[in-house]
PDB file of C-alpha atoms in Angstrom:
ATOM      1  CA  MET M 248     -21.405  12.803  17.959  1.00  0.00           C
ATOM      2  CA  THR M 249     -19.109   9.527  18.256  1.00  0.00           C
ATOM      3  CA  GLU M 250     -15.364   9.909  18.699  1.00  0.00           C
ATOM      4  CA  SER M 251     -14.683   8.658  15.129  1.00  0.00           C
ATOM      5  CA  ALA M 252     -17.310  11.058  13.591  1.00  0.00           C
ATOM      6  CA  GLN M 253     -15.720  13.983  15.472  1.00  0.00           C
ATOM      7  CA  SER M 254     -12.232  12.927  14.306  1.00  0.00           C
ATOM      8  CA  PHE M 255     -13.507  12.902  10.610  1.00  0.00           C
ATOM      9  CA  ALA M 256     -15.077  16.195  11.103  1.00  0.00           C
ATOM     10  CA  ASP M 257     -11.938  17.726  12.565  1.00  0.00           C
ATOM     11  CA  VAL M 258     -10.009  16.485   9.431  1.00  0.00           C
ATOM     12  CA  ALA M 259     -12.724  17.693   7.019  1.00  0.00           C
ATOM     13  CA  ASP M 260     -12.397  21.209   8.494  1.00  0.00           C
ATOM     14  CA  ASP M 261      -8.614  21.155   7.995  1.00  0.00           C
ATOM     15  CA  ALA M 262      -7.831  23.669   5.137  1.00  0.00           C
ATOM     16  CA  ARG M 263      -4.949  21.394   3.972  1.00  0.00           C
ATOM     17  CA  VAL M 264      -7.378  18.631   3.018  1.00  0.00           C
ATOM     18  CA  SER M 265      -8.702  18.932  -0.518  1.00  0.00           C
ATOM     19  CA  GLU M 266     -12.409  19.200  -0.759  1.00  0.00           C
ATOM     20  CA  THR M 267     -12.295  17.422  -4.186  1.00  0.00           C
ATOM     21  CA  PRO M 268     -10.646  14.137  -4.633  1.00  0.00           C
ATOM     22  CA  LEU M 269      -7.864  14.003  -7.118  1.00  0.00           C
ATOM     23  CA  VAL M 270      -9.444  10.719  -8.373  1.00  0.00           C
ATOM     24  CA  ASP M 271     -12.389   8.674  -7.229  1.00  0.00           C
ATOM     25  CA  LYS M 272     -13.052   5.124  -8.473  1.00  0.00           C
ATOM     26  CA  GLY M 273     -15.757   4.296  -6.019  1.00  0.00           C
ATOM     27  CA  PHE M 274     -13.860   1.612  -4.191  1.00  0.00           C
ATOM     28  CA  ALA M 275     -11.246   4.293  -3.275  1.00  0.00           C
ATOM     29  CA  SER M 276     -10.451   7.948  -3.624  1.00  0.00           C
ATOM     30  CA  VAL M 277      -7.279   9.921  -3.389  1.00  0.00           C
ATOM     31  CA  ARG M 278      -7.205  13.337  -1.679  1.00  0.00           C
ATOM     32  CA  LYS M 279      -4.258  15.839  -1.206  1.00  0.00           C
ATOM     33  CA  ILE M 280      -3.867  16.300   2.559  1.00  0.00           C
ATOM     34  CA  GLY M 281      -0.738  18.275   2.685  1.00  0.00           C
ATOM     35  CA  ASN M 282       2.170  19.606   0.587  1.00  0.00           C
ATOM     36  CA  GLY M 283       3.212  16.506  -1.403  1.00  0.00           C
ATOM     37  CA  LEU M 284       1.079  14.257   0.745  1.00  0.00           C
ATOM     38  CA  TYR M 285      -1.926  12.254  -0.517  1.00  0.00           C
ATOM     39  CA  ALA M 286      -4.209   9.835   1.211  1.00  0.00           C
ATOM     40  CA  THR M 287      -5.909   6.864  -0.549  1.00  0.00           C
ATOM     41  CA  ILE M 288      -9.175   6.259   1.266  1.00  0.00           C
ATOM     42  CA  SER M 289     -11.078   3.137   0.733  1.00  0.00           C
ATOM     43  CA  ASP M 290     -14.851   2.720   0.544  1.00  0.00           C
ATOM     44  CA  LEU M 291     -15.567  -0.961   1.493  1.00  0.00           C
ATOM     45  CA  SER M 292     -19.231  -0.555   0.458  1.00  0.00           C
ATOM     46  CA  LYS M 293     -18.192  -0.145  -3.142  1.00  0.00           C
ATOM     47  CA  GLY M 294     -15.693  -2.983  -3.607  1.00  0.00           C
ATOM     48  CA  ASN M 295     -12.680  -4.901  -2.198  1.00  0.00           C
ATOM     49  CA  THR M 296      -9.995  -3.675  -4.504  1.00  0.00           C
ATOM     50  CA  THR M 297      -8.077  -1.745  -1.882  1.00  0.00           C
ATOM     51  CA  LEU M 298      -9.723  -2.600   1.584  1.00  0.00           C
ATOM     52  CA  CYS M 299      -7.313  -0.500   3.577  1.00  0.00           C
ATOM     53  CA  ASN M 300      -6.269   3.094   3.526  1.00  0.00           C
ATOM     54  CA  GLY M 301      -2.901   4.174   2.300  1.00  0.00           C
ATOM     55  CA  GLY M 302      -1.310   7.034   0.404  1.00  0.00           C
ATOM     56  CA  PHE M 303       1.865   8.475  -1.044  1.00  0.00           C
ATOM     57  CA  LEU M 304       4.419  11.163  -0.503  1.00  0.00           C
ATOM     58  CA  VAL M 305       5.975  13.121  -3.415  1.00  0.00           C
ATOM     59  CA  GLY M 306       9.206  14.971  -3.072  1.00  0.00           C
ATOM     60  CA  ARG M 307      11.369  16.906  -5.498  1.00  0.00           C
ATOM     61  CA  ASP M 308      13.561  13.938  -6.356  1.00  0.00           C
ATOM     62  CA  ALA M 309      11.473  10.708  -5.474  1.00  0.00           C
ATOM     63  CA  ALA M 310       8.102   9.329  -4.277  1.00  0.00           C
ATOM     64  CA  LEU M 311       7.151   6.828  -1.748  1.00  0.00           C
ATOM     65  CA  LEU M 312       3.991   4.672  -1.845  1.00  0.00           C
ATOM     66  CA  VAL M 313       2.330   3.417   1.377  1.00  0.00           C
ATOM     67  CA  GLU M 314       0.570   0.103   1.365  1.00  0.00           C
ATOM     68  CA  GLY M 315       0.225  -2.621  -1.178  1.00  0.00           C
ATOM     69  CA  PHE M 316      -3.488  -3.052  -0.673  1.00  0.00           C
ATOM     70  CA  ALA M 317      -5.592  -6.184  -1.017  1.00  0.00           C
ATOM     71  CA  THR M 318      -5.185  -6.625  -4.670  1.00  0.00           C
ATOM     72  CA  PRO M 319      -2.495  -5.659  -7.451  1.00  0.00           C
ATOM     73  CA  ALA M 320      -5.337  -3.512  -8.848  1.00  0.00           C
ATOM     74  CA  GLY M 321      -5.427  -1.447  -5.673  1.00  0.00           C
ATOM     75  CA  ALA M 322      -1.743  -0.871  -5.829  1.00  0.00           C
ATOM     76  CA  SER M 323      -2.049   0.014  -9.523  1.00  0.00           C
ATOM     77  CA  PHE M 324      -4.819   2.528  -8.675  1.00  0.00           C
ATOM     78  CA  GLN M 325      -2.575   4.313  -6.255  1.00  0.00           C
ATOM     79  CA  MET M 326       0.401   4.306  -8.720  1.00  0.00           C
ATOM     80  CA  ASP M 327      -1.927   5.804 -11.360  1.00  0.00           C
ATOM     81  CA  ALA M 328      -2.953   8.457  -8.934  1.00  0.00           C
ATOM     82  CA  LEU M 329       0.730   9.327  -8.097  1.00  0.00           C
ATOM     83  CA  ARG M 330       1.366   9.716 -11.782  1.00  0.00           C
ATOM     84  CA  MET M 331      -1.408  12.215 -12.070  1.00  0.00           C
ATOM     85  CA  VAL M 332       0.657  14.574  -9.806  1.00  0.00           C
ATOM     86  CA  SER M 333       4.292  13.507 -10.416  1.00  0.00           C
ATOM     87  CA  GLN M 334       6.672  11.703 -12.702  1.00  0.00           C
ATOM     88  CA  ALA M 335       9.264  11.436  -9.754  1.00  0.00           C
ATOM     89  CA  PRO M 336      10.834   8.018  -9.601  1.00  0.00           C
ATOM     90  CA  VAL M 337       9.295   5.845  -6.939  1.00  0.00           C
ATOM     91  CA  LYS M 338      11.835   4.920  -4.305  1.00  0.00           C
ATOM     92  CA  ALA M 339       9.802   2.161  -2.700  1.00  0.00           C
ATOM     93  CA  ALA M 340       6.454   1.060  -1.383  1.00  0.00           C
ATOM     94  CA  LEU M 341       6.072   0.696   2.387  1.00  0.00           C
ATOM     95  CA  ASP M 342       3.893  -1.862   4.032  1.00  0.00           C
ATOM     96  CA  THR M 343       2.900  -0.794   7.511  1.00  0.00           C
ATOM     97  CA  HIS M 344       2.212  -4.302   8.619  1.00  0.00           C
ATOM     98  CA  TYR M 345       1.611  -7.815   7.234  1.00  0.00           C
ATOM     99  CA  HIS M 346      -2.265  -8.104   7.020  1.00  0.00           C
ATOM    100  CA  LEU M 347      -3.381  -9.217   3.611  1.00  0.00           C
ATOM    101  CA  ASP M 348      -5.387  -6.059   3.049  1.00  0.00           C
ATOM    102  CA  HIS M 349      -2.174  -4.120   3.284  1.00  0.00           C
ATOM    103  CA  SER M 350       0.187  -6.517   1.465  1.00  0.00           C
ATOM    104  CA  LEU M 351      -1.472  -8.852  -1.129  1.00  0.00           C
ATOM    105  CA  GLY M 352      -1.164  -6.171  -3.849  1.00  0.00           C
ATOM    106  CA  ASN M 353       2.603  -5.936  -3.524  1.00  0.00           C
ATOM    107  CA  ALA M 354       2.974  -8.111  -6.550  1.00  0.00           C
ATOM    108  CA  PHE M 355       2.072  -5.027  -8.688  1.00  0.00           C
ATOM    109  CA  TYR M 356       5.192  -3.202  -7.315  1.00  0.00           C
ATOM    110  CA  GLY M 357       7.392  -6.207  -7.799  1.00  0.00           C
ATOM    111  CA  THR M 358       6.583  -6.572 -11.417  1.00  0.00           C
ATOM    112  CA  ARG M 359       7.648  -2.887 -11.919  1.00  0.00           C
ATOM    113  CA  GLY M 360      10.930  -3.150  -9.945  1.00  0.00           C
ATOM    114  CA  ILE M 361       9.611  -1.181  -7.006  1.00  0.00           C
ATOM    115  CA  GLU M 362      11.217  -2.326  -3.751  1.00  0.00           C
ATOM    116  CA  VAL M 363       8.740  -3.122  -0.899  1.00  0.00           C
ATOM    117  CA  TRP M 364       9.902  -1.913   2.476  1.00  0.00           C
ATOM    118  CA  ALA M 365       8.767  -3.332   5.754  1.00  0.00           C
ATOM    119  CA  HIS M 366       9.899  -4.120   9.297  1.00  0.00           C
ATOM    120  CA  PRO M 367      11.914  -7.546   9.291  1.00  0.00           C
ATOM    121  CA  ALA M 368       8.988  -8.962  11.183  1.00  0.00           C
ATOM    122  CA  VAL M 369       6.606  -7.950   8.528  1.00  0.00           C
ATOM    123  CA  ALA M 370       8.499  -9.576   5.820  1.00  0.00           C
ATOM    124  CA  ARG M 371       8.707 -12.895   7.724  1.00  0.00           C
ATOM    125  CA  ARG M 372       4.978 -12.771   8.533  1.00  0.00           C
ATOM    126  CA  ILE M 373       3.917 -12.136   4.905  1.00  0.00           C
ATOM    127  CA  VAL M 374       5.897 -15.109   3.743  1.00  0.00           C
ATOM    128  CA  ASP M 375       4.625 -17.349   6.546  1.00  0.00           C
ATOM    129  CA  SER M 376       0.978 -16.264   6.321  1.00  0.00           C
ATOM    130  CA  TYR M 377       0.421 -15.888   2.517  1.00  0.00           C
ATOM    131  CA  THR M 378       2.738 -18.233   0.730  1.00  0.00           C
ATOM    132  CA  PRO M 379       0.342 -21.098   1.325  1.00  0.00           C
ATOM    133  CA  LEU M 380      -2.405 -19.075  -0.460  1.00  0.00           C
ATOM    134  CA  GLN M 381      -0.194 -19.194  -3.599  1.00  0.00           C
ATOM    135  CA  GLY M 382      -0.210 -22.989  -3.525  1.00  0.00           C
ATOM    136  CA  ALA M 383       3.223 -23.621  -2.128  1.00  0.00           C
ATOM    137  CA  ASP M 384       3.426 -26.455   0.426  1.00  0.00           C
ATOM    138  CA  LEU M 385       5.015 -25.749   3.907  1.00  0.00           C
ATOM    139  CA  ALA M 386       8.097 -27.972   3.480  1.00  0.00           C
ATOM    140  CA  THR M 387       9.042 -26.376   0.101  1.00  0.00           C
ATOM    141  CA  ARG M 388       8.464 -22.892   1.327  1.00  0.00           C
ATOM    142  CA  ARG M 389      10.737 -23.389   4.428  1.00  0.00           C
ATOM    143  CA  SER M 390      13.500 -24.957   2.414  1.00  0.00           C
ATOM    144  CA  ARG M 391      13.593 -22.113  -0.163  1.00  0.00           C
ATOM    145  CA  GLU M 392      12.950 -18.939   1.917  1.00  0.00           C
ATOM    146  CA  PRO M 393      14.818 -16.550  -0.557  1.00  0.00           C
ATOM    147  CA  ILE M 394      12.517 -17.686  -3.333  1.00  0.00           C
ATOM    148  CA  GLY M 395       9.424 -17.011  -1.295  1.00  0.00           C
ATOM    149  CA  ARG M 396      10.605 -13.570  -0.587  1.00  0.00           C
ATOM    150  CA  ARG M 397      11.274 -12.843  -4.261  1.00  0.00           C
ATOM    151  CA  ARG M 398       7.718 -13.862  -5.099  1.00  0.00           C
ATOM    152  CA  LEU M 399       6.592 -10.878  -3.023  1.00  0.00           C
ATOM    153  CA  GLY M 400       8.358  -8.379  -5.160  1.00  0.00           C
ATOM    154  CA  ARG M 401      11.820  -7.838  -3.712  1.00  0.00           C
ATOM    155  CA  LEU M 402      10.473  -7.360  -0.248  1.00  0.00           C
ATOM    156  CA  LYS M 403      13.037  -5.502   1.858  1.00  0.00           C
ATOM    157  CA  SER M 404      13.273  -4.703   5.491  1.00  0.00           C
ATOM    158  CA  ALA M 405      13.138  -1.067   6.352  1.00  0.00           C
TER     159      ALA M 405
END
């Protein structure tokens, strides 16, 4: 058995991991993996809506989303799953790093007033790497950095 297959087998045998997904849309499913802790697991063979894995934590007073995914629809999917288990206010969404499969869906959070948290280097890399994909030219982007950051949905450094 390969190392990754063995790791999956170890997790599958963990009693804290729900055998049945909370929700499964094909391109991704959400499973409870601990008390107040949920994993969003992508299936690349069924679409590119999410592309990466993520999840969310739900506490008594607030919730935290992890990852913006590759599309706003991926972020929306995760938010809908969170709302299936809790109506707690969302404190923020956390991007673990700048890669597009983890951050291009942040616009969904921004349009709902959800702050996006990331390390300061992540915020800068997102602006530098992906603003050109939005059609902005380099000179305009560099001269108006705060505007570029606002386009990402109130991206904040954690």
